[in-house]
Coordinates of C-alpha atoms in Angstrom, one line a residue:
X1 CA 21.9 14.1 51.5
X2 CA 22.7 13.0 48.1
X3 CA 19.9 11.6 46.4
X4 CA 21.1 10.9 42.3
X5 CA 21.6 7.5 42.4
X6 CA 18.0 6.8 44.0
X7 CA 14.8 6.1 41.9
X8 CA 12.6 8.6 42.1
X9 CA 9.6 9.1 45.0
X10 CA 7.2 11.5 42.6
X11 CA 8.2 12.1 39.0
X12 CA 5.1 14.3 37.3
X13 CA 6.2 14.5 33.2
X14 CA 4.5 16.6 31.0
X15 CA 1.8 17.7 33.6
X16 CA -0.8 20.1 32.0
X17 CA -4.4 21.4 33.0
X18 CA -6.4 23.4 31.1
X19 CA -9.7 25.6 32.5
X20 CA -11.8 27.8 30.6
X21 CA -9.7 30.5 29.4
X22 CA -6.6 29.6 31.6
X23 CA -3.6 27.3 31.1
X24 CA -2.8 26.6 34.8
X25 CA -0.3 24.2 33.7
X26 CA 1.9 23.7 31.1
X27 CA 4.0 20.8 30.3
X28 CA 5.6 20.7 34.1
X29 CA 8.3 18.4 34.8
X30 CA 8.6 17.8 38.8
X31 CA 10.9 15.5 40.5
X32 CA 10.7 14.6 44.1
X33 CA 13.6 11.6 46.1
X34 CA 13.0 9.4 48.6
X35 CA 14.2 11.0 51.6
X36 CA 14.4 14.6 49.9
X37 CA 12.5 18.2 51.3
X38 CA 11.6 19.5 47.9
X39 CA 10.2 23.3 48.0
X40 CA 7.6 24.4 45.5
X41 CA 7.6 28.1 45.1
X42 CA 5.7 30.4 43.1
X43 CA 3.4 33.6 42.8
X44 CA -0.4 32.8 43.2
X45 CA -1.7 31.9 39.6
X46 CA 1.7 30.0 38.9
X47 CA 0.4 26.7 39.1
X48 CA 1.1 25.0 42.4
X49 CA -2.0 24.7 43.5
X50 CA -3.4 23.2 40.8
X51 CA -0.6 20.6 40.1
X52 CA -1.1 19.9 43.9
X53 CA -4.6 19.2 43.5
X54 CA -3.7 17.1 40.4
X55 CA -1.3 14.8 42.8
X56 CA -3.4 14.4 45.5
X57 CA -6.4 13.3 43.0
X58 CA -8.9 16.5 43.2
X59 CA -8.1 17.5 39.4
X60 CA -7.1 15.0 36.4
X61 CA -4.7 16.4 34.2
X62 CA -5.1 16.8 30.3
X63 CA -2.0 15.9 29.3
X64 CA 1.1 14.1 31.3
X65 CA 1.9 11.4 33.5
X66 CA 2.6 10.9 37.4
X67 CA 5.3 8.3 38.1
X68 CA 5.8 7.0 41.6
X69 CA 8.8 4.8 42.8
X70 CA 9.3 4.2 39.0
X71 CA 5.2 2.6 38.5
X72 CA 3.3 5.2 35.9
X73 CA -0.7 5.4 38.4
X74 CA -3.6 7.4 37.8
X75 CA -5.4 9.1 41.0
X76 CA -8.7 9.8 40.5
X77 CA -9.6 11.0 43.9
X78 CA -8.5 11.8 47.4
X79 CA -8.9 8.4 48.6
X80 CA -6.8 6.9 45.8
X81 CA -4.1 9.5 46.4
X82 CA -4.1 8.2 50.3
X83 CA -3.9 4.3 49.1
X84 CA -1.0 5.3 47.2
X85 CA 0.8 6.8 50.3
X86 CA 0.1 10.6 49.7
X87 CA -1.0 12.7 52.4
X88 CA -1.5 16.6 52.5
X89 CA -1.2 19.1 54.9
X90 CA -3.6 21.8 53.5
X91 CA -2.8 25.4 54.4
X92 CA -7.2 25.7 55.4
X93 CA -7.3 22.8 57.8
X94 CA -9.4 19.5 57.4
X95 CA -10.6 18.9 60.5
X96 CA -14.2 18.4 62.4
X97 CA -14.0 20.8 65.3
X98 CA -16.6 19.2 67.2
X99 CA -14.7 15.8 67.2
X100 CA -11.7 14.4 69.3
X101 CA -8.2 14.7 68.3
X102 CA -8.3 11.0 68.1
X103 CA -11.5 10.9 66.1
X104 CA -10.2 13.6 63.3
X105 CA -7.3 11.2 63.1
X106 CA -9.3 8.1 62.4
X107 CA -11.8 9.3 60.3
X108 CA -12.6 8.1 56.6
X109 CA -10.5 5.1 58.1
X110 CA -12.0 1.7 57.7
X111 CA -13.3 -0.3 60.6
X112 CA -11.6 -2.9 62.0
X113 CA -14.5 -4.7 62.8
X114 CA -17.6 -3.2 61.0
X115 CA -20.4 -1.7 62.1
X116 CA -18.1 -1.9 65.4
X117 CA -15.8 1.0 65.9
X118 CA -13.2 0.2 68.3
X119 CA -10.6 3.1 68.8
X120 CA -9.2 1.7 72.0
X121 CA -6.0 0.1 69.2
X122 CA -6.0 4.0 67.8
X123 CA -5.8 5.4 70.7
X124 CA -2.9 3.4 71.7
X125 CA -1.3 4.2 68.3
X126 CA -2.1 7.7 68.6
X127 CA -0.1 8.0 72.1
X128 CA 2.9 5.9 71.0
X129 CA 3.2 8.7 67.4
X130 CA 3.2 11.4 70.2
X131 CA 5.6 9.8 72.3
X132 CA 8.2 9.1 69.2
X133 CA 7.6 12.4 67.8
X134 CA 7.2 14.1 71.0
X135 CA 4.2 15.8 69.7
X136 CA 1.9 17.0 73.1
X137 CA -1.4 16.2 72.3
X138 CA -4.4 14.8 74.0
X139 CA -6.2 12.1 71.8
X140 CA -9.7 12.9 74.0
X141 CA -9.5 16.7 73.5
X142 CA -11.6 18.4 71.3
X143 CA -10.0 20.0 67.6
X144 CA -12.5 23.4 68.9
X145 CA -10.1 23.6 72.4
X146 CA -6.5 23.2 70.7
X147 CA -4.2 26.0 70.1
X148 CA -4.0 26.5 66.4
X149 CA -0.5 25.2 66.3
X150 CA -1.9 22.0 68.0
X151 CA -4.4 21.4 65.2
X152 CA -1.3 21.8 62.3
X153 CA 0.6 19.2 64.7
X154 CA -2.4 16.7 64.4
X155 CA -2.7 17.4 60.9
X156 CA 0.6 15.6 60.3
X157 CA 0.1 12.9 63.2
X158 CA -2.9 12.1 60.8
X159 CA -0.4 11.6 57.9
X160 CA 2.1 9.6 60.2
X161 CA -1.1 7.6 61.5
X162 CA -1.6 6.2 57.5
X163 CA 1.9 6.2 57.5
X164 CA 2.5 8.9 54.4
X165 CA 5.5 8.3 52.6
X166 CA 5.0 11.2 50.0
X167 CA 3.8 14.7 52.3
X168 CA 2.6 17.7 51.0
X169 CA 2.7 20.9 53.4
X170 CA 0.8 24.1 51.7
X171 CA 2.3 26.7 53.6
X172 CA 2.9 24.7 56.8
X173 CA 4.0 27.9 59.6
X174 CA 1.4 30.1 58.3
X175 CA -0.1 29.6 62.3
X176 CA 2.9 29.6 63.9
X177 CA 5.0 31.0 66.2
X178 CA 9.3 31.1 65.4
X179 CA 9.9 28.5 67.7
X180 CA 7.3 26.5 66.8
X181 CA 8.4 26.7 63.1
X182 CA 12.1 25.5 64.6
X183 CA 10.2 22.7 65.7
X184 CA 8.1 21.7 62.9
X185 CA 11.6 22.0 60.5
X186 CA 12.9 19.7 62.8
X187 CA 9.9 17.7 62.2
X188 CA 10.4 17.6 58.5
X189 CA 14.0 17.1 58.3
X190 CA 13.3 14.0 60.4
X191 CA 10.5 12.6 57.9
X192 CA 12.5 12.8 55.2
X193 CA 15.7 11.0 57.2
X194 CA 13.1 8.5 57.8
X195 CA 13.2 7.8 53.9
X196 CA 9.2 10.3 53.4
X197 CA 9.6 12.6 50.1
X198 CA 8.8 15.7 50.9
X199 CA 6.6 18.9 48.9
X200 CA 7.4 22.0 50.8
X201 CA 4.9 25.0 49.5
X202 CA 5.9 28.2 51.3
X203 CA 6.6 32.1 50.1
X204 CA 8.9 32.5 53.0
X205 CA 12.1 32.1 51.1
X206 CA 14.1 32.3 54.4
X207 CA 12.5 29.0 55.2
X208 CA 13.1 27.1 51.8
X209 CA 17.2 28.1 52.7
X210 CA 16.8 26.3 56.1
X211 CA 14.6 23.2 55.3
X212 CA 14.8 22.2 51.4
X213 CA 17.4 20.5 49.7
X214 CA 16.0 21.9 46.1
X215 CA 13.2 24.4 45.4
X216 CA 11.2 24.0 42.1
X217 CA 10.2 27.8 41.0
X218 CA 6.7 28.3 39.0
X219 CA 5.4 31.0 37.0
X220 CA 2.7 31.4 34.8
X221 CA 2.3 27.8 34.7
X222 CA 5.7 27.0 33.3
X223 CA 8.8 25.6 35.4
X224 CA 11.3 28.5 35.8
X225 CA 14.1 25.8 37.3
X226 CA 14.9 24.1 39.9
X227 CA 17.7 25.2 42.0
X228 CA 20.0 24.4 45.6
X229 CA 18.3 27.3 47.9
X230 CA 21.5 27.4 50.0
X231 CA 23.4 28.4 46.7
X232 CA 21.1 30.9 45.4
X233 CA 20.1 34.5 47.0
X234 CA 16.8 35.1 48.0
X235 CA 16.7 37.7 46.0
X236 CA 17.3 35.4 42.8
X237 CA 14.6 33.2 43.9
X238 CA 12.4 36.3 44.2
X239 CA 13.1 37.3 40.8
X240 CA 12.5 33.8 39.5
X241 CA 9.2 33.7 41.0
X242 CA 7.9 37.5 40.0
X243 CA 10.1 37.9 36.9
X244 CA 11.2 41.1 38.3
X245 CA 12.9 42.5 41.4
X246 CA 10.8 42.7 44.6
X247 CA 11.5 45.0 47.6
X248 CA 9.8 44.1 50.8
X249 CA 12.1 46.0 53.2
X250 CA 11.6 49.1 55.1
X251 CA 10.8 52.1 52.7
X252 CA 11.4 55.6 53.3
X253 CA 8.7 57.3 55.4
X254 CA 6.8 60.9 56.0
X255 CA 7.1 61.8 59.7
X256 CA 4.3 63.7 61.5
X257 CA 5.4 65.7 64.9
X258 CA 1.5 66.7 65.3
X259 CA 0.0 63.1 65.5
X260 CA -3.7 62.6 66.7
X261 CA -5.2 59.3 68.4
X262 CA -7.4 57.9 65.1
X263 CA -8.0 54.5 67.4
X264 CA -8.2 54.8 71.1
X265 CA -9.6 51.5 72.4
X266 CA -9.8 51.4 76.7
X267 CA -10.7 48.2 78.0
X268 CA -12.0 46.5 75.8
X269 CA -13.5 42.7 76.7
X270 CA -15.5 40.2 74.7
X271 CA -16.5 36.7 74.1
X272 CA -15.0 34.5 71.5
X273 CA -18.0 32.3 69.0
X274 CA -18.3 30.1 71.9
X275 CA -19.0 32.5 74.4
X276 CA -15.4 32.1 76.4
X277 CA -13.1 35.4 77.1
X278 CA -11.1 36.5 74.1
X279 CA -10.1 39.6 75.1
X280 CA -9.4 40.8 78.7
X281 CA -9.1 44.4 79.4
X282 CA -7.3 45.8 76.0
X283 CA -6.3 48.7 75.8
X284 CA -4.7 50.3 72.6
X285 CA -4.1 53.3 70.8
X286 CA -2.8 54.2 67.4
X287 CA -2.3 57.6 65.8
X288 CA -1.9 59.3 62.8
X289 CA 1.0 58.6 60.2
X290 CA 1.9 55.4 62.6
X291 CA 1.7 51.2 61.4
X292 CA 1.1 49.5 64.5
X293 CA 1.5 45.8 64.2
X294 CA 0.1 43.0 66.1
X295 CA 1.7 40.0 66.6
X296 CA 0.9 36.7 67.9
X297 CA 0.6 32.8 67.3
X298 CA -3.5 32.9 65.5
X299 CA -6.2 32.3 67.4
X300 CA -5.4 34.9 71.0
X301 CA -7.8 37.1 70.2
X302 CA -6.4 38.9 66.8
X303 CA -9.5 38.3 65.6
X304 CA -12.0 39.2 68.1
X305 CA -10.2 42.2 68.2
X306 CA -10.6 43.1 64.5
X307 CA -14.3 42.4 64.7
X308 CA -15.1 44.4 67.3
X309 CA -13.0 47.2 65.9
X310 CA -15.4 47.1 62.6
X311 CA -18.5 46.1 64.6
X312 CA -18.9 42.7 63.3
X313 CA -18.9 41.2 67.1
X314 CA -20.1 43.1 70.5
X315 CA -18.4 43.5 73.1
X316 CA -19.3 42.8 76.5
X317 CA -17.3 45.5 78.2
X318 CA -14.8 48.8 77.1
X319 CA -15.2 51.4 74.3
X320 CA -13.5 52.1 71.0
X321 CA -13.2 55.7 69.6
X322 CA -12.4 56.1 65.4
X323 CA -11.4 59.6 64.8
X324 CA -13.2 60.7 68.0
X325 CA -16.2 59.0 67.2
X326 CA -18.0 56.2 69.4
X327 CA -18.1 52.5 67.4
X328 CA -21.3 50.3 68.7
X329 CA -21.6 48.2 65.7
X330 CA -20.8 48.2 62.2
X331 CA -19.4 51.1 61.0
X332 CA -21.0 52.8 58.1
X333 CA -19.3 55.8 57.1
X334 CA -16.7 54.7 54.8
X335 CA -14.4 57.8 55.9
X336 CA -13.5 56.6 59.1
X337 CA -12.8 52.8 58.6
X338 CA -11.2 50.6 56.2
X339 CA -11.2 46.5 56.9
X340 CA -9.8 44.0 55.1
X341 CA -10.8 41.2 57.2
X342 CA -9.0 37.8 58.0
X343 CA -11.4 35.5 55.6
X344 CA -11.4 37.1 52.3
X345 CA -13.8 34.5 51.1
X346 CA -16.2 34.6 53.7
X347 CA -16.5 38.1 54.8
X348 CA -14.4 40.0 52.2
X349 CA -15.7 39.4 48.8
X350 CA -18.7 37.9 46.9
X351 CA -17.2 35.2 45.2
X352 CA -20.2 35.0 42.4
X353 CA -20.3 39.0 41.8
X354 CA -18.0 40.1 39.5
X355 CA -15.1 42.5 40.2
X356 CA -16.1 45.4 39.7
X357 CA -19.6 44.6 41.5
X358 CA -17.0 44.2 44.8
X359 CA -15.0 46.6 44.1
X360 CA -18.3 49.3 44.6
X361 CA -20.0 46.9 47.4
X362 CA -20.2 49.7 49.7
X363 CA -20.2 53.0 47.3
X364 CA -22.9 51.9 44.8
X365 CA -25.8 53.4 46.0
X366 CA -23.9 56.9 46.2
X367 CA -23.6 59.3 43.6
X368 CA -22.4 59.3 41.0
X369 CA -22.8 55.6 40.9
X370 CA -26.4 55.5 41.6
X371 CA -29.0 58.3 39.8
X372 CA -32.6 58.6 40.7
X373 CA -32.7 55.1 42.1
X374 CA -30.7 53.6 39.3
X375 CA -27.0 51.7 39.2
X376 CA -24.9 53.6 36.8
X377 CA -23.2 50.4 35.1
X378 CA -21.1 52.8 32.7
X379 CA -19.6 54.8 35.5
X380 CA -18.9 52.0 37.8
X381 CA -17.2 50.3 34.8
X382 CA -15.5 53.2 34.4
X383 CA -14.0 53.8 38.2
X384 CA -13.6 50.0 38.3
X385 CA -11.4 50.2 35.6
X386 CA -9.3 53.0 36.9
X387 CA -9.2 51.1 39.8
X388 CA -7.9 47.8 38.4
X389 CA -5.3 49.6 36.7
X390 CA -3.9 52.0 39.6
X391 CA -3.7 48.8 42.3
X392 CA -2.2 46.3 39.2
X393 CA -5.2 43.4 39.4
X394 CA -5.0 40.7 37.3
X395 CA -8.1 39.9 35.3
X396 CA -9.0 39.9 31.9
X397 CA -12.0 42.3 32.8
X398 CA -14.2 43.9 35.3
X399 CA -17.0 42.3 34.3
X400 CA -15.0 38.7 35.4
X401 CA -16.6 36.7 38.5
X402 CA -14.3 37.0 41.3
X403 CA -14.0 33.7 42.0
X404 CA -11.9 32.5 39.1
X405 CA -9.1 35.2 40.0
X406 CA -6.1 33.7 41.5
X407 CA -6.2 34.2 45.6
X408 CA -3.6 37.1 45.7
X409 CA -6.1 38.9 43.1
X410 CA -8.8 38.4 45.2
X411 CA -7.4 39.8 48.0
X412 CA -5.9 42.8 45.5
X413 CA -9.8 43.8 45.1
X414 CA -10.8 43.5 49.2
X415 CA -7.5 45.9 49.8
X416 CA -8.4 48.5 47.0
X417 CA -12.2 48.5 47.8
X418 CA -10.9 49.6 51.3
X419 CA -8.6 52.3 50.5
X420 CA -10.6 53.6 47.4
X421 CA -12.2 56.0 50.1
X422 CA -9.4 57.0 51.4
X423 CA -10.4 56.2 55.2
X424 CA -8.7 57.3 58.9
X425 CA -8.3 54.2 59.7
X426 CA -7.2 50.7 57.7
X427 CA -7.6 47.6 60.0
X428 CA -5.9 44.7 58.2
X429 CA -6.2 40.9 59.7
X430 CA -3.7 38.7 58.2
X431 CA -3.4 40.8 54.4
X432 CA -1.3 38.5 53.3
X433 CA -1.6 34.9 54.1
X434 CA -1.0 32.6 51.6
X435 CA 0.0 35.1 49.5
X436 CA 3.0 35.3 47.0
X437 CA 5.9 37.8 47.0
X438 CA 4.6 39.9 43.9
X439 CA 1.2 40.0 45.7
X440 CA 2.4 40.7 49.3
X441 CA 5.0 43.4 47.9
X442 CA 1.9 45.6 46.4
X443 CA -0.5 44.8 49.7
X444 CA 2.0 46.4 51.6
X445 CA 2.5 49.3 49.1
X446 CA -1.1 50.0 49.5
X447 CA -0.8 49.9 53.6
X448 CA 2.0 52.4 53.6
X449 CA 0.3 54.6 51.0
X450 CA -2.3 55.1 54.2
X451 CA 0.7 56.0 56.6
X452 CA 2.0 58.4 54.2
X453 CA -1.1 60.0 53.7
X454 CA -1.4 60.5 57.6
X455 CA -3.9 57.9 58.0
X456 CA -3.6 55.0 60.6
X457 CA -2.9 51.4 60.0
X458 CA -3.2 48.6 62.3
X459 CA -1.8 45.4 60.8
X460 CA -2.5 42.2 62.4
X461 CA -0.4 39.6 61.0
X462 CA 1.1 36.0 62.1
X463 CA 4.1 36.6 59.5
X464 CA 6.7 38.2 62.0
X465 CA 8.9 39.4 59.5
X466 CA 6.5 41.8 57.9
X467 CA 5.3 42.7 60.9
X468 CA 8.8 44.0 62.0
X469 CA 9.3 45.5 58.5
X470 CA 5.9 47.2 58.0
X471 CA 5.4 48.4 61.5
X472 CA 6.7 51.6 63.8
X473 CA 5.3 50.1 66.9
X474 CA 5.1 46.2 67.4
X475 CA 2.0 45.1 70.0
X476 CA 2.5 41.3 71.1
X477 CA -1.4 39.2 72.1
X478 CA -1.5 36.6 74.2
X479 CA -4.5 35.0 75.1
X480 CA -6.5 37.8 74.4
X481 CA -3.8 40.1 76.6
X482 CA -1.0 43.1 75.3
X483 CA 2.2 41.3 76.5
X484 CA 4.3 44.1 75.2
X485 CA 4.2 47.1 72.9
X486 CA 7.8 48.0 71.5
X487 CA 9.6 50.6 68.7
X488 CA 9.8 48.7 66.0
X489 CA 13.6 50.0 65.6
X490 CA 14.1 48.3 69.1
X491 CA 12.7 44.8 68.7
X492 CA 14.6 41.6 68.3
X493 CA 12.8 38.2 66.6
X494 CA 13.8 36.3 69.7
X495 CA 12.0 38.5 72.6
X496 CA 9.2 38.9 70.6
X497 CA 8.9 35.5 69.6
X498 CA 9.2 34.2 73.7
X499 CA 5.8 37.2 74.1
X500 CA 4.0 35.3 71.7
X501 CA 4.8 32.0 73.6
X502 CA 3.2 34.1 76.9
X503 CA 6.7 34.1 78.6
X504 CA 6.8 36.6 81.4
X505 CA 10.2 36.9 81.3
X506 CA 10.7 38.5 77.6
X507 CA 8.1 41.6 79.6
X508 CA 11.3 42.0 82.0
X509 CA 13.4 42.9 78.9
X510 CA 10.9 45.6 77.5
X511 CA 12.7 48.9 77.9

């Protein structure tokens, strides 16, 4: 669609944002038409989070103006931002579990008729967006019982419900499955026919070819340019983004004709955090020198299976054997387990500790880090260092609190802390969510280093692409279930996309 003679939906001049020691933005120019899908790429650190945040009214900026539909406006909070017609799909949903699908959509709404609340006119609204949008959801069902794909689907029926015309989506098929990202493309395109601007945050440059008309590419705070994605090469977008080429393909790998069973798992059952099965009979091994992926849409039991695996939930039936030995809770020999777990924030890291104080978490009471009852700052320093240099983390120091490094930093830290003792095992639960190319590209340098070595990996991911590039056996989870378990070599996108939909028939095809 061309869009040159239209006034402009978003226009964001001069845009920068200063923090305390960081220039997160830097005189950013950033264009968005009425009726465009605009992608915003970039590595983690770049920016886009931060010139989000200043759009949708969380951060002011220091210098620069935000134009929209030609009127200069300040937003000075969330609320302002959704008066204006801005709504935001955030990549961590924003939704009360406990509630109704219909009472996450009207909430922070004013009453009609106050202190009354009468959502009989919502619910009728509700049903009708469904209907034209042929979105399947049940305004009476709880957020806690819907699918995870469900919950991004009401996410946006919130937007239509203030009727949004300027959407942001922060990495909108993070949770879902490739036929569910057809749809929600479908989605998108149809918003903007509909005359909706459009801010498209992804890392999947496949996806910025097939749904955005122009992708603006940040790094370091600067705009790199904005270019057509069906013109340019992934490969040139890469580069724009990192600076530098990026490889996320296959890579050459050791073979090992004497392999040994590091994870044998037999059925294995549990209950999810509200005591309903999450997994049903599993059964899994993976051995020595071998990635086994899993794949799945989130929330069938990937991470139920993770936790019991590092003992952070019991299980109710089944055993699980780590380099021959019996796991009944959390494992504490460093040796046999590494776990980078699916929350980096709430089980990975210590947000207020400082880097190197999570980097030696679990090794600082050993020797030589600990003498005679004593924490041996100097030589921690010193390994934390090394550390930081060998697995390339940005931060000015080791001595910096965790939480002001970027989220692909962060989770540069979790992965090295894991492999730093060099254990049989590495169980990974989503590694790279949310994560940029240059950040992704050295997590999954790290997880083939432990293949290499002859360690095990299993890699639970949502991201099928990696999966199928990192992995040299695929498992597919369904409802807590193995619906297949295929060579890597041998597996095709669409049969394994149909598994993670619970399809019987893809099984049929399974040699």
């Amino acid at each position: 669609m061309d869009h040159t003679s239209e006034v402009s939906a978003l226009k964001m001049v001069g845009i920068t944002k200063r923090f305390p020691g960081v220039l997160a933005n830097d005189q950013i120019n950033f264009e968005v038409k009425a009726g465009e899908v605009h992608g915003l790429l970039g590595e983690n650190g770049a920016g886009k989070t931060t010139l989000m945040k200043i759009l949708y009214g969380l951060h002011q900026p220091d210098e620069g103006e935000i134009h929209l539909n030609g009127e200069k406006v300040k937003i000075l909070s969330p609320r302002a931002a959704a008066d204006l017609g801005i709504g935001m799909v955030h990549q961590h949903f924003m939704l009360v579990e406990n509630l109704t699908a219909l009472e996450n959509v009207v909430l922070g709404l004013p009453a009609a008729h106050p202190p009354l609340l009468d959502l009989e006119p919502a619910r009728l609204r509700f049903k009708e967006l469904t209907r034209e949008y042929d979105l399947r959801l049940d305004p009476s069902t709880p957020v806690w019982q819907l699918p995870v794909g469900d919950q991004q689907w009401l996410e946006i029926l919130k937007l239509l419900f203030r009727d949004a015309r300027l959407v942001i989506l922060d990495e909108p098929t993070a949770v879902l499955a490739p036929k569910q990202a057809k749809q929600l493309f479908q989605t998108v395109r149809r918003l903007a026919a509909e005359g909706r601007a459009i801010v498209f945050i992804s890392h999947k440059l496949e996806e910025m070819k097939e749904v955005a008309e122009r992708v603006t590419v940040l790094r370091d705070g600067h705009v790199v340019g904005t270019v057509d994605p069906k013109v340019a090469k992934p490969s040139e977008l890469a580069q724009m983004m990192v600076g530098r080429d990026v490889f996320l393909s296959r890579r050459e790998r050791k073979t090992y004709p004497e392999k040994r069973d590091l994870l044998v798992i037999e059925g294995l059952s549990c209950l999810n955090d509200r005591k309903l099965p999450a997994l049903n009979n599993l059964n899994l091994t993976v051995k020595s020198g071998e990635i086994v992926g899993v794949a799945g849409v989130d929330g069938n039991g990937q991470r139920e299976l993770a936790e019991c695996i590092s003992g952070l939930r019991q299980f109710t039936s089944g055993s699980i054997l780590i380099n021959g030995i019996p796991v009944d809770g959390v494992v504490k020999d460093n040796s046999l387990l590494g776990y980078v777990p699916e929350d980096r924030h709430k089980t990975g890291l210590v947000l207020n500790f400082t880097v190197e104080e999570n980097l030696f978490l679990k090794t600082f009471a050993k020797f030589p880090y600990t003498k005679r009852g004593f924490i041996q700052w100097r030589e921690i320093r010193k390994k934390a260092e090394a550390i930081i240099r060998e697995f390339e983390i940005r931060t000015p120091g080791s001595s910096v609190t965790t939480y002001h490094l970027s989220g692909g930093n962060q989770q540069k830290v979790v992965v090295a802390r894991e492999l730093s003792s060099d254990p049989a095992l590495m169980l990974t639960s989503q590694p790279t969510r949310g994560l940029d190319l240059g950040a992704v590209e050295s997590v999954h340098k790290m997880l083939l280093s432990v293949r290499n070595r002859g360690g095990a990996v299993l890699f639970i991911s949502t991201e099928l692409p990696e999966v199928m590039a990192l992995s040299d056996r695929i498992i597919v989870m369904f409802k807590g279930q193995i619906m297949g378990d295929l060579v890597a070599e041998d597996a095709d996108v669409n049969r394994i996309g149909e598994l993670m939909l619970g399809h019987q028939e893809a099984m049929k095809t399974i040699p």
